[in-house]
Amino acid sequence: MLRLSKLTDYATVILSFIARDTTQVHAAMEIAAATGIALPTVSKILKRLVNAKVLSSTRGAKGGYMLARLPEHISIATVISALEGPIAITECSISQQGCDQALGCGIRGNWNLINQTIHNALESVTLADMIRPIPAQDAQWQQEILIPVASLYR
Amino acid sequence: MLRLSKLTDYATVILSFIARDTTQVHAAMEIAAATGIALPTVSKILKRLVNAKVLSSTRGAKGGYMLARLPEHISIATVISALEGPIAITECSISQQGCDQALGCGIRGNWNLINQTIHNALESVTLADMIRPIPAQDAQWQQEILIPVASLYR
DNA sequence: TTGATTGAGGACTATTTTAGTCCTATTTAA
DNA sequence: TTAAATAGGACTAAAATAGTCCTCAATCAA
């Protein structure tokens, strides 16, 4: 339902934990303990964030992870594509096959507009925004948008 | 990857077909033939669109489907929620469990802002926009956003 | 009134994607 | 040299999505 994967959700939790203390590196085990996310899963996410150059890592004893950039320069779009690959609402073939038959392609172009809008929205929010507490007054439109779910953490 | 389901994609194709000729009802079989989407799948999509009051249906011989509203009044957000349920980027528990531990909930509120932005974007584009051909000049940012895929139709 | 046509509803299966785990190799501090 | 960490990737399990099919209800026309 146009939903982020759990891993991406976890990633924001992990990143905000790391962002709270930038004076030292954080080992995967420490992060797992602090967030309650299982270690192998934490580890998997951290590796992907390193590949995307969102985090930098230090190997060996006393090793761990730290932010590779300032929180202001880590956009949500970056985090999403680190975990889930490129952000694209529609699956549109660049090779023409099937796409410009009947009614297909007149529609496609307009999806791109939507793609772009969403991408901009995600690009404009950074980790710095995410770790800043928000006013509680906004609770009212949580009801409109969110759907209930059993639990976030397993 | 923050992607629409295939069914939603099909739905836009089907809706734009129906919108092209509003003078008569269109049977599922006719739509399947015109779009190249398998009949059972077309049928499933049409039923969901009727439930969402995007289409109205006539049963029996000479029956079929037609738009229940003007194309200008059918938003993409409506189509998406008809096919995929409510639009929500994050799975956030309304029951507190797990969410206000450690770092969870400071983050959540900001996701809602993103949700809202995306929802607005999807609400602002209608079927009328989708069936209107777009200028080809925009082809340049198709490269940035879209990812290649084998084929849209099976 | 009856038969053909067409949608409604929902159960079911198959496929694909996502989540989660684990193993082995490499790096580094002590 | 050893212990503590990450890197990379293979593998399994679980969940979501896609797709099909069956039975029932409604409508039209002969």
PDB file of C-alpha atoms (C1' of nucleotides) in Angstrom, chain A residues 5-7 10 38 40-41 44 59-62 154, chain C residues 17-23 25-30:
ATOM      1  CA  SER A   5       9.623  -1.707   4.021  1.00  0.00           C
ATOM      2  CA  LYS A   6      10.267  -2.581   7.629  1.00  0.00           C
ATOM      3  CA  LEU A   7      13.974  -2.424   7.002  1.00  0.00           C
ATOM      4  CA  TYR A  10      14.285   0.232  11.210  1.00  0.00           C
ATOM      5  CA  ALA A  38      17.585  -8.378  16.233  1.00  0.00           C
ATOM      6  CA  PRO A  40      21.472  -9.993  12.249  1.00  0.00           C
ATOM      7  CA  THR A  41      18.855  -7.589  10.969  1.00  0.00           C
ATOM      8  CA  LYS A  44      22.185  -6.201   7.414  1.00  0.00           C
ATOM      9  CA  ARG A  59      36.489  -2.790  11.188  1.00  0.00           C
ATOM     10  CA  GLY A  60      38.256  -4.774  13.838  1.00  0.00           C
ATOM     11  CA  ALA A  61      38.167  -4.574  17.594  1.00  0.00           C
ATOM     12  CA  LYS A  62      36.712  -1.285  18.864  1.00  0.00           C
ATOM     13  CA  ARG A 154       9.038  -8.184  16.524  1.00  0.00           C
TER      14      ARG A 154
ATOM     15  C1'  DT C  17       9.004  -9.907  -2.586  1.00  0.00           C
ATOM     16  C1'  DT C  18      10.565  -9.035   1.865  1.00  0.00           C
ATOM     17  C1'  DA C  19      12.421 -10.291   6.231  1.00  0.00           C
ATOM     18  C1'  DG C  20      15.428 -12.627   8.801  1.00  0.00           C
ATOM     19  C1'  DT C  21      19.405 -15.796   9.789  1.00  0.00           C
ATOM     20  C1'  DC C  22      23.815 -17.689   9.352  1.00  0.00           C
ATOM     21  C1'  DC C  23      28.421 -18.846   7.638  1.00  0.00           C
ATOM     22  C1'  DA C  25      36.519 -14.147   5.295  1.00  0.00           C
ATOM     23  C1'  DT C  26      38.888  -9.920   6.503  1.00  0.00           C
ATOM     24  C1'  DT C  27      40.486  -6.228   9.420  1.00  0.00           C
ATOM     25  C1'  DT C  28      42.347  -4.181  13.581  1.00  0.00           C
ATOM     26  C1'  DA C  29      43.373  -3.218  18.599  1.00  0.00           C
ATOM     27  C1'  DA C  30      45.519  -5.015  22.454  1.00  0.00           C
TER      28       DA C  30
END
